[in-house]
PDB file of N, CA and C in Angstrom:
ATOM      1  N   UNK X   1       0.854  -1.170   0.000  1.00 56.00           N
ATOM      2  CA  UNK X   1       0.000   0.000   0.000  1.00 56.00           C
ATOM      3  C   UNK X   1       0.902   1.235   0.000  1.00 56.00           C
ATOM      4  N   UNK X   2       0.237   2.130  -0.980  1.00 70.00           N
ATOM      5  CA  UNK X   2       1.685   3.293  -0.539  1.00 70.00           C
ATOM      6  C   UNK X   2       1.219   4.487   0.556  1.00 70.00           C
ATOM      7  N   UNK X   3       2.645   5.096   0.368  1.00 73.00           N
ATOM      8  CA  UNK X   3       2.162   5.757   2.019  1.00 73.00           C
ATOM      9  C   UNK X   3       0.903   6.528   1.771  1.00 73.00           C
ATOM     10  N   UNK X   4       0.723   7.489   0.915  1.00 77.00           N
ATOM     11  CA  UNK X   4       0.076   8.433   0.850  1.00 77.00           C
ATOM     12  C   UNK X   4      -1.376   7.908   0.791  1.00 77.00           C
ATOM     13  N   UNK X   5      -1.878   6.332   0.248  1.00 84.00           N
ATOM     14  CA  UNK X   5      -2.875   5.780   0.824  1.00 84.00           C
ATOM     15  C   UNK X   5      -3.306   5.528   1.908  1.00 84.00           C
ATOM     16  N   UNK X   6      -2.098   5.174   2.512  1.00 82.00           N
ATOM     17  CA  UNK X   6      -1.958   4.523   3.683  1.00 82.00           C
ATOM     18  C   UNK X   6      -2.485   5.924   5.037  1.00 82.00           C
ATOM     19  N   UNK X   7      -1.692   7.352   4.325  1.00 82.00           N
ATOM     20  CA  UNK X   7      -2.072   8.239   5.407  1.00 82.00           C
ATOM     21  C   UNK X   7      -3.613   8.404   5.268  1.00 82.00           C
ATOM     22  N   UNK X   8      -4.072   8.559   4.010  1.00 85.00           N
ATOM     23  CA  UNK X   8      -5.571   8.820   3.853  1.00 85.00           C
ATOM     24  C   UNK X   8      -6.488   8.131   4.327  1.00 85.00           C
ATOM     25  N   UNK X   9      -6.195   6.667   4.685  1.00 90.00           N
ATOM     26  CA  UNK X   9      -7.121   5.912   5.261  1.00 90.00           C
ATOM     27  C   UNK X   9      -7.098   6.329   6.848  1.00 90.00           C
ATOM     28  N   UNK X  10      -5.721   6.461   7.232  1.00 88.00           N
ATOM     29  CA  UNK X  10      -5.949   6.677   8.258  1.00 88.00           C
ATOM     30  C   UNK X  10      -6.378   8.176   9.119  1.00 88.00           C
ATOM     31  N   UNK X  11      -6.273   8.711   8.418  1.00 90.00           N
ATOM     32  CA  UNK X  11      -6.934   9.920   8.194  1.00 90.00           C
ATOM     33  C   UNK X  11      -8.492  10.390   8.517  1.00 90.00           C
ATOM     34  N   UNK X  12      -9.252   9.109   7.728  1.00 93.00           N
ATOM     35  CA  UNK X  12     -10.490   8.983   7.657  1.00 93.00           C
ATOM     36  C   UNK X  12     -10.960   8.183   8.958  1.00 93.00           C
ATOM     37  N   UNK X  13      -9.929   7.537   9.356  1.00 94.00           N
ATOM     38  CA  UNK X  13     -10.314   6.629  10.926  1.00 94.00           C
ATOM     39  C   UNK X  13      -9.976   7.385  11.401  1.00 94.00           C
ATOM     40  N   UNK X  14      -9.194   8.011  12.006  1.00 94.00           N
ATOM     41  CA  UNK X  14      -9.209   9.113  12.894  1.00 94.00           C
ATOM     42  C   UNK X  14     -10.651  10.056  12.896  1.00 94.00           C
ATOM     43  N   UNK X  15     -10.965  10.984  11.786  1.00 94.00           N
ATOM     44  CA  UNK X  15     -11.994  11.348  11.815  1.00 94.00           C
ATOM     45  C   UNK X  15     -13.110  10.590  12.512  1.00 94.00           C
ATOM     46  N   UNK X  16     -13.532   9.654  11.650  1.00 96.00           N
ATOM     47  CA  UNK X  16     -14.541   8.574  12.537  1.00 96.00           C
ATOM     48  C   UNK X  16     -14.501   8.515  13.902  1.00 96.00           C
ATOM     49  N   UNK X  17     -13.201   7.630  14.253  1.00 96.00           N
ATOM     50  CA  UNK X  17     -13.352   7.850  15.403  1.00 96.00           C
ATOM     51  C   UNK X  17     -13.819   8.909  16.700  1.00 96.00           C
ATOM     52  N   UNK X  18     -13.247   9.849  15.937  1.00 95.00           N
ATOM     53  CA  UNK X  18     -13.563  11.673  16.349  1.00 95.00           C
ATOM     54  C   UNK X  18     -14.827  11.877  17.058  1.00 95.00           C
ATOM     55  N   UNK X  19     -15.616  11.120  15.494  1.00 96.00           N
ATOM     56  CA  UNK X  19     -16.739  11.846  15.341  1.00 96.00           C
ATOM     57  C   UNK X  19     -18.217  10.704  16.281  1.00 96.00           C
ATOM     58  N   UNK X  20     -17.247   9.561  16.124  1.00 96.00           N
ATOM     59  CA  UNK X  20     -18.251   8.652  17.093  1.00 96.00           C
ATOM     60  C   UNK X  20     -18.040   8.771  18.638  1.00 96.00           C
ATOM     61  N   UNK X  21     -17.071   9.558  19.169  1.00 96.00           N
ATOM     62  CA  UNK X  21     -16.377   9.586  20.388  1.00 96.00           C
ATOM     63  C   UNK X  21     -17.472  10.429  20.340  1.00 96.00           C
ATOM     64  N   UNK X  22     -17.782  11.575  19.617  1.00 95.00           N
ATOM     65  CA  UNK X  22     -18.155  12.849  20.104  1.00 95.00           C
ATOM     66  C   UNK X  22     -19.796  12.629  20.234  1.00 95.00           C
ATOM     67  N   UNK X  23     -20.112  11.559  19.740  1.00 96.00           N
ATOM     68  CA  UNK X  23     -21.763  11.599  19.935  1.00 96.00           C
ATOM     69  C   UNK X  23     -21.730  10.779  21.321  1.00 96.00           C
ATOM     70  N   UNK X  24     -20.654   9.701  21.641  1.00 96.00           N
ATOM     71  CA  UNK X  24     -20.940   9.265  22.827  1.00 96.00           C
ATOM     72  C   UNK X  24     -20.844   9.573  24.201  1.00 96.00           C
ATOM     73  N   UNK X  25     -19.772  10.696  23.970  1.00 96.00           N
ATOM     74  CA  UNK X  25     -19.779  11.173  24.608  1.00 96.00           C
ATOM     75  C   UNK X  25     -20.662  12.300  25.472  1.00 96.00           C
ATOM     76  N   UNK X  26     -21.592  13.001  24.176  1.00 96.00           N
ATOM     77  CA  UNK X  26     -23.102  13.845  24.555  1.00 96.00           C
ATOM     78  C   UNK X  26     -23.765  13.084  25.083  1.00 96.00           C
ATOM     79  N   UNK X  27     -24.047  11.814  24.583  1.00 96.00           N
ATOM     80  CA  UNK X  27     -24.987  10.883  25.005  1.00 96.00           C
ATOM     81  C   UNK X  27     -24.737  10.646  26.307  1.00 96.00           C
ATOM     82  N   UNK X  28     -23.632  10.404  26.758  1.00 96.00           N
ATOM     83  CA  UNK X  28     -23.559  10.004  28.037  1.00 96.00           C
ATOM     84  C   UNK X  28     -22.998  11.243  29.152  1.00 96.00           C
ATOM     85  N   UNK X  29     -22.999  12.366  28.598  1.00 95.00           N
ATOM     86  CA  UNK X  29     -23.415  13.692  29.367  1.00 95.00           C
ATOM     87  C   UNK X  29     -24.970  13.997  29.893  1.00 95.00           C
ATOM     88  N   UNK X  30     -25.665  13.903  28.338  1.00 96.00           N
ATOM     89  CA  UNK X  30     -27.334  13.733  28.812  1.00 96.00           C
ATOM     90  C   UNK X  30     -27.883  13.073  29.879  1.00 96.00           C
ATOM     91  N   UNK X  31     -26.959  11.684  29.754  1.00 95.00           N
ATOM     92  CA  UNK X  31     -27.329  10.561  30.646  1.00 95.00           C
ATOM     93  C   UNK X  31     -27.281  10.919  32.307  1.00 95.00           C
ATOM     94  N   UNK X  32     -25.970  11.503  32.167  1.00 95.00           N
ATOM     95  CA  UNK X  32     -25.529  11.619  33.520  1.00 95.00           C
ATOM     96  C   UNK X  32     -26.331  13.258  34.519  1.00 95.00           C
ATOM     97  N   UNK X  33     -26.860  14.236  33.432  1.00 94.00           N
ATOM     98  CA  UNK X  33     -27.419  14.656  33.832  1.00 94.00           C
ATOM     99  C   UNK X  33     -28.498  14.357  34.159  1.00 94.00           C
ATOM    100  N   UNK X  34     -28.995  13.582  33.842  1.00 94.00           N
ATOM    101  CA  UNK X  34     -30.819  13.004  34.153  1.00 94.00           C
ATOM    102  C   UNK X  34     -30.326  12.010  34.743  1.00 94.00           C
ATOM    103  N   UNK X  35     -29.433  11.644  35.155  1.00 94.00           N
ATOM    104  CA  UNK X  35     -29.306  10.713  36.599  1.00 94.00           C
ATOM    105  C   UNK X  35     -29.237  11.303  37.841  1.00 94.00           C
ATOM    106  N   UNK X  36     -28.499  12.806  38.009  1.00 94.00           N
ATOM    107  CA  UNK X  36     -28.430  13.940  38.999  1.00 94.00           C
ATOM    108  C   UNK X  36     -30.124  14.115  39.120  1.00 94.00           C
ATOM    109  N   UNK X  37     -30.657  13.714  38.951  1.00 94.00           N
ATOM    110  CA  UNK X  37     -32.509  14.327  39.112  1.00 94.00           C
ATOM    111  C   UNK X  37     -32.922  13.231  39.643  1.00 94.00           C
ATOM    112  N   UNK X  38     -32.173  11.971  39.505  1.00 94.00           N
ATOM    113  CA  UNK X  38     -33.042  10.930  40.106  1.00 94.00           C
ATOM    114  C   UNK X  38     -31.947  10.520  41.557  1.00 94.00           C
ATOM    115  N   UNK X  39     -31.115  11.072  41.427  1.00 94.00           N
ATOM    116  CA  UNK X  39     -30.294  11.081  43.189  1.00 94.00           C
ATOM    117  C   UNK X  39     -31.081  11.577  43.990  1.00 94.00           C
ATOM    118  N   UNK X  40     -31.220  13.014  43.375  1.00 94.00           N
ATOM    119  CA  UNK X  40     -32.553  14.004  44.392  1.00 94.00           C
ATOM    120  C   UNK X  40     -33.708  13.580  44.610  1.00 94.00           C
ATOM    121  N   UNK X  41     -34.132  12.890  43.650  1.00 95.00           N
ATOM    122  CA  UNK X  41     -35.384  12.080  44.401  1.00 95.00           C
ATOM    123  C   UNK X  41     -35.182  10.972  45.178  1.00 95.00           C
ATOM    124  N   UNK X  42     -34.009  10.259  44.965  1.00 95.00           N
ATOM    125  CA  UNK X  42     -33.853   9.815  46.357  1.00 95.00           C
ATOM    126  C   UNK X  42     -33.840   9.865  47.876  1.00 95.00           C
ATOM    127  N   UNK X  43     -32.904  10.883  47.786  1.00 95.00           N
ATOM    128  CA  UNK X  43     -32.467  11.669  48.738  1.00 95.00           C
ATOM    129  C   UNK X  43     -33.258  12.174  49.797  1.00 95.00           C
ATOM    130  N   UNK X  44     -34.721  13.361  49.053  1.00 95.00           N
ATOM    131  CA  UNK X  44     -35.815  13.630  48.587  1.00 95.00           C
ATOM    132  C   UNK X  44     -36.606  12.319  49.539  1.00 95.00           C
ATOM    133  N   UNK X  45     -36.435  11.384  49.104  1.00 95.00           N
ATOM    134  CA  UNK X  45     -37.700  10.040  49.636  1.00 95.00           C
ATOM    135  C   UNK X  45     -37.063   9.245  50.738  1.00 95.00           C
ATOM    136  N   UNK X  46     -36.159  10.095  51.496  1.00 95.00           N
ATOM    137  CA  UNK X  46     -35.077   9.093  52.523  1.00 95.00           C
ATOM    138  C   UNK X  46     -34.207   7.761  52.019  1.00 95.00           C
ATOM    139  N   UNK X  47     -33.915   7.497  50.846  1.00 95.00           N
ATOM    140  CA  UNK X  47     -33.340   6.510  49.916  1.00 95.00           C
ATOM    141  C   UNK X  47     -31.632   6.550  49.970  1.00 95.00           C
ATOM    142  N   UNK X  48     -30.882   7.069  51.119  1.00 94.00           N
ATOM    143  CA  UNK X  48     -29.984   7.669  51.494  1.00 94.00           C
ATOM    144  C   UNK X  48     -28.872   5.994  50.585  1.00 94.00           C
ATOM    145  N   UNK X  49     -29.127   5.446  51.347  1.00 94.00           N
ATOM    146  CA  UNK X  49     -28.117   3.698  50.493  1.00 94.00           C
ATOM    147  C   UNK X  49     -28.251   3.974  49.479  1.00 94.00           C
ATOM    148  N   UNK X  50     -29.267   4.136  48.507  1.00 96.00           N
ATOM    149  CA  UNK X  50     -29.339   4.055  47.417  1.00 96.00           C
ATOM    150  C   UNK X  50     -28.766   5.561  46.755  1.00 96.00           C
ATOM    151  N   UNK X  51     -29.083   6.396  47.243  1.00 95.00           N
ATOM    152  CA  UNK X  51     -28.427   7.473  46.544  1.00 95.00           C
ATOM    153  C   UNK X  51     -26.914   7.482  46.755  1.00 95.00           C
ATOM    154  N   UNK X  52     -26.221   7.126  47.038  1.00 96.00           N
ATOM    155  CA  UNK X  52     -25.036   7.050  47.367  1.00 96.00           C
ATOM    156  C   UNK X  52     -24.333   5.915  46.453  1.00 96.00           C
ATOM    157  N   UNK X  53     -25.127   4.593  46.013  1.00 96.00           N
ATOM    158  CA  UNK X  53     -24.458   4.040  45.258  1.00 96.00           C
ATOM    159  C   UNK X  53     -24.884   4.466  43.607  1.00 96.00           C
ATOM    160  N   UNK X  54     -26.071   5.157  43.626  1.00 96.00           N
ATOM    161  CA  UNK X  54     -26.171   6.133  42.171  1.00 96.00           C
ATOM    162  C   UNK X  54     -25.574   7.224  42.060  1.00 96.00           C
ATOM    163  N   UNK X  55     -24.934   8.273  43.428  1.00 96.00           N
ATOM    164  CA  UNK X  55     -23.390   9.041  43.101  1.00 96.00           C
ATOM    165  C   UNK X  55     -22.059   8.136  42.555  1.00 96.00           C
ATOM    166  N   UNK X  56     -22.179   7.312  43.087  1.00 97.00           N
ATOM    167  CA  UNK X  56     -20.798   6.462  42.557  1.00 97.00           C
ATOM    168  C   UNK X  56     -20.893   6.226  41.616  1.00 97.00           C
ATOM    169  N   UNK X  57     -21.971   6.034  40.983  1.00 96.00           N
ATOM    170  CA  UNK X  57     -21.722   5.616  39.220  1.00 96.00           C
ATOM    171  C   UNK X  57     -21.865   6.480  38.635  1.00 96.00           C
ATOM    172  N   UNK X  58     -22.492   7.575  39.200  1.00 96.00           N
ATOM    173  CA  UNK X  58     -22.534   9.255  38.326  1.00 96.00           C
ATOM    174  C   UNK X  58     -20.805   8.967  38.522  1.00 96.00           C
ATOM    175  N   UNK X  59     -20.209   9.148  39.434  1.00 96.00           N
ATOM    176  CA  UNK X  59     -18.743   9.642  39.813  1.00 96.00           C
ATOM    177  C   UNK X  59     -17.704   9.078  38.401  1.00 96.00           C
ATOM    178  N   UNK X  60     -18.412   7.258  38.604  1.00 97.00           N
ATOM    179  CA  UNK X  60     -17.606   6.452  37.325  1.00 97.00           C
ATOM    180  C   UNK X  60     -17.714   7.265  35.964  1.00 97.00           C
ATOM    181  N   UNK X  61     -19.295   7.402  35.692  1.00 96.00           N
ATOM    182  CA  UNK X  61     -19.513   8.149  34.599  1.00 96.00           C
ATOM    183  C   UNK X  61     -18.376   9.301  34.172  1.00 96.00           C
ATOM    184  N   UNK X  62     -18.650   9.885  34.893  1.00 96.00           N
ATOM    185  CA  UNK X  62     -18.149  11.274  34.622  1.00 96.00           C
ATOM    186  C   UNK X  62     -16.264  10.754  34.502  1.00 96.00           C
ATOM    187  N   UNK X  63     -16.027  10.453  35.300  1.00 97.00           N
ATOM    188  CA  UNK X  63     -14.218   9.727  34.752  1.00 97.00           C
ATOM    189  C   UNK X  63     -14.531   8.741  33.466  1.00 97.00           C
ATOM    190  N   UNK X  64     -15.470   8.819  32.719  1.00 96.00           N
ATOM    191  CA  UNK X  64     -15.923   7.559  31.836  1.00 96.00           C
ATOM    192  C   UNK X  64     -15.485   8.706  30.328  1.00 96.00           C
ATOM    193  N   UNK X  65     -16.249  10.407  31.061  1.00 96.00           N
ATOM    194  CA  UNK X  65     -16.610  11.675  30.511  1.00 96.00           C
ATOM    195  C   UNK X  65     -15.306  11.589  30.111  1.00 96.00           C
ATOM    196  N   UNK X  66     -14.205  12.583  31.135  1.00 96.00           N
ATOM    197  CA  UNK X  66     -13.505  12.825  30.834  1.00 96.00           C
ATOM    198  C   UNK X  66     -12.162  12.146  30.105  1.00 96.00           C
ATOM    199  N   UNK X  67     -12.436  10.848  30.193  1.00 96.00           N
ATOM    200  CA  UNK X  67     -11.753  10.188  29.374  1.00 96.00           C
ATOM    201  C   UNK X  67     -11.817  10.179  28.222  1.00 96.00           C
ATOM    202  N   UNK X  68     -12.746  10.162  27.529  1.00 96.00           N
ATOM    203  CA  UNK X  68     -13.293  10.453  26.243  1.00 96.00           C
ATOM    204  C   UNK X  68     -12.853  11.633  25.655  1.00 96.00           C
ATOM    205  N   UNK X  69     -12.671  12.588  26.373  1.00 96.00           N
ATOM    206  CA  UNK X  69     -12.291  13.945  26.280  1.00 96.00           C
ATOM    207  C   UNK X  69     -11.122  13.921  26.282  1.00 96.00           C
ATOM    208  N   UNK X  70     -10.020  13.360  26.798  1.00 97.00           N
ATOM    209  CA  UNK X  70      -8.789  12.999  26.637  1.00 97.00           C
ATOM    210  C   UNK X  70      -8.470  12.197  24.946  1.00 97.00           C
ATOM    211  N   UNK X  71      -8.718  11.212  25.351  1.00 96.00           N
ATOM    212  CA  UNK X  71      -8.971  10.615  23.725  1.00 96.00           C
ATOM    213  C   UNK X  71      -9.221  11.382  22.678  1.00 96.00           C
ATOM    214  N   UNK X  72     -10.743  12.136  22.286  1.00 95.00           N
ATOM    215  CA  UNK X  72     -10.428  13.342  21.551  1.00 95.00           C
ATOM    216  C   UNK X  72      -9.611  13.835  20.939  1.00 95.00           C
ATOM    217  N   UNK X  73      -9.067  14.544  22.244  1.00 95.00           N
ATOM    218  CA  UNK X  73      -7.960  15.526  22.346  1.00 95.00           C
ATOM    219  C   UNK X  73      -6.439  14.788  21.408  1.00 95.00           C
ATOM    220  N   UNK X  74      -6.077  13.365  21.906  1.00 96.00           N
ATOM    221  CA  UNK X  74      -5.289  12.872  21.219  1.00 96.00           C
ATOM    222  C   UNK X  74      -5.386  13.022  19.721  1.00 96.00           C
ATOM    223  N   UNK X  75      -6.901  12.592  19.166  1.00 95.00           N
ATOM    224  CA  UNK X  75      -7.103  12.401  18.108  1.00 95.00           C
ATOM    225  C   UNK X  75      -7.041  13.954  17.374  1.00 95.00           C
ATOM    226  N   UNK X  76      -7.307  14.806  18.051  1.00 93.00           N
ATOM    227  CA  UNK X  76      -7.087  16.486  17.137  1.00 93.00           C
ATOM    228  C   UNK X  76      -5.500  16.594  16.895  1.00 93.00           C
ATOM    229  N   UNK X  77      -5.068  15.742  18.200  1.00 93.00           N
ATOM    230  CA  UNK X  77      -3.624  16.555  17.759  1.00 93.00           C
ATOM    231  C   UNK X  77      -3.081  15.028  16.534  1.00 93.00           C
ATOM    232  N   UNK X  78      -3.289  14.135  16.646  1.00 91.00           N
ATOM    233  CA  UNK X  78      -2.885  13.340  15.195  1.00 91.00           C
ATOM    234  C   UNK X  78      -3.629  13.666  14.093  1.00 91.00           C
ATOM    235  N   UNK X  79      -5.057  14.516  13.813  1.00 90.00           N
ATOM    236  CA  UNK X  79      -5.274  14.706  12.848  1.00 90.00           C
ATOM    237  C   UNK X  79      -4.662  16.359  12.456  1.00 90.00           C
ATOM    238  N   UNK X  80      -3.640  16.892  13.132  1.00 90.00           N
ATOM    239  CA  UNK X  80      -3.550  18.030  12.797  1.00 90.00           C
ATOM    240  C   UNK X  80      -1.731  17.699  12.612  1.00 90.00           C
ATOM    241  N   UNK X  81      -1.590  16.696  13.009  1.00 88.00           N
ATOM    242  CA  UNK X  81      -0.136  16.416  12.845  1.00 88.00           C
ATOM    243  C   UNK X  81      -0.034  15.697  11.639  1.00 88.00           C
ATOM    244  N   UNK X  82      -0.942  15.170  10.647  1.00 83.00           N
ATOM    245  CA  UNK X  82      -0.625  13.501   9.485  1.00 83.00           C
ATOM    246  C   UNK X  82       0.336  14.584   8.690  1.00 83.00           C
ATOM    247  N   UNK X  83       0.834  15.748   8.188  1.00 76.00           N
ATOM    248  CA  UNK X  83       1.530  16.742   7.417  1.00 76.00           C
ATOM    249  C   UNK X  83       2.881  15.826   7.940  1.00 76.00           C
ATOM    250  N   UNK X  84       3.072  15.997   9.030  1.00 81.00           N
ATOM    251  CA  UNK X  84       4.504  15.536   9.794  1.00 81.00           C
ATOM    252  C   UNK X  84       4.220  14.041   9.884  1.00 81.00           C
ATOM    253  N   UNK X  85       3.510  13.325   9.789  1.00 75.00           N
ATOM    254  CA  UNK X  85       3.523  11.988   9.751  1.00 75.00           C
ATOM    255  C   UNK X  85       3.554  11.643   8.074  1.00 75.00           C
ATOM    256  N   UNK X  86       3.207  12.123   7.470  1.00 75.00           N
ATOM    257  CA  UNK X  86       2.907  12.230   5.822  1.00 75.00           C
ATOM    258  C   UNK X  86       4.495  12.259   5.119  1.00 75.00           C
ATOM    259  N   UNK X  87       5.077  13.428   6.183  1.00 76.00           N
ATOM    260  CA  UNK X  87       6.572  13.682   5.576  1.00 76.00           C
ATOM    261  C   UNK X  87       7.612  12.369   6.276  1.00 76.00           C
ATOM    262  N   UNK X  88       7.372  11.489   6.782  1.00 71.00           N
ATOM    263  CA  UNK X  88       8.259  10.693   7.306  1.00 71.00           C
ATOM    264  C   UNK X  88       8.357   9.522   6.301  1.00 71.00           C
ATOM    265  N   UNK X  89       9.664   9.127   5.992  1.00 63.00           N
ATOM    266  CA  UNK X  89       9.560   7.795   5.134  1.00 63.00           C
ATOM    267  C   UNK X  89       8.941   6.616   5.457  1.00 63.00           C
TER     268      UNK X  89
END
C-alpha cells in the first residue's frame, strides 16, 4: 500500500473515530445529567443507600466523561499532525 494511501485511510479513521467519540460522549453527558434528578429524588424520599451508590456511578460516569475527552484531544492533535507523519519515510 503506498504511504500516501496509507495516510488517507488513516486519516479517515481518525476522523470517525472523532466523530463517534463525540456523539458518545453527549450521550452520556445527557445521561448523567438526568441521573443527577433521580439522586434528588432519592435523597428527597429518605433513599440515602441508594443514593449514594447512584453518586458512585454518576462519579464512574463522569471519569468515563472525561476520558473520552482525553482521547479526543489525542485524536485532534494526530489529525492536525498527518503533514509531519505524511513527511516521514
Amino acid at each position: 500500500m503506498s504511504n500516501n494511501k496509507w495516510i488517507a485511510e488513516l486519516k479517515t479513521v481518525l476522523q470517525v473515530a472523532k466523530a463517534r467519540l463525540d456523539v458518545r460522549e453527549k450521550k452520556k453527558t445527557e445521561q448523567v445529567a438526568k441521573e443527577r434528578y433521580t439522586v434528588a429524588d432519592y435523597i428527597r424520599n429518605n433513599k440515602v443507600p441508594r443514593a449514594r451508590i447512584a453518586v458512585e456511578h454518576l462519579i464512574r460516569e463522569d471519569y468515563k466523561i472525561e476520558a473520552m475527552d482525553r482521547v479526543e484531544a489525542y485524536l485532534d492533535t494526530l489529525l492536525m499532525r498527518m503533514q509531519l507523519i505524511k513527511d516521514r519515510p
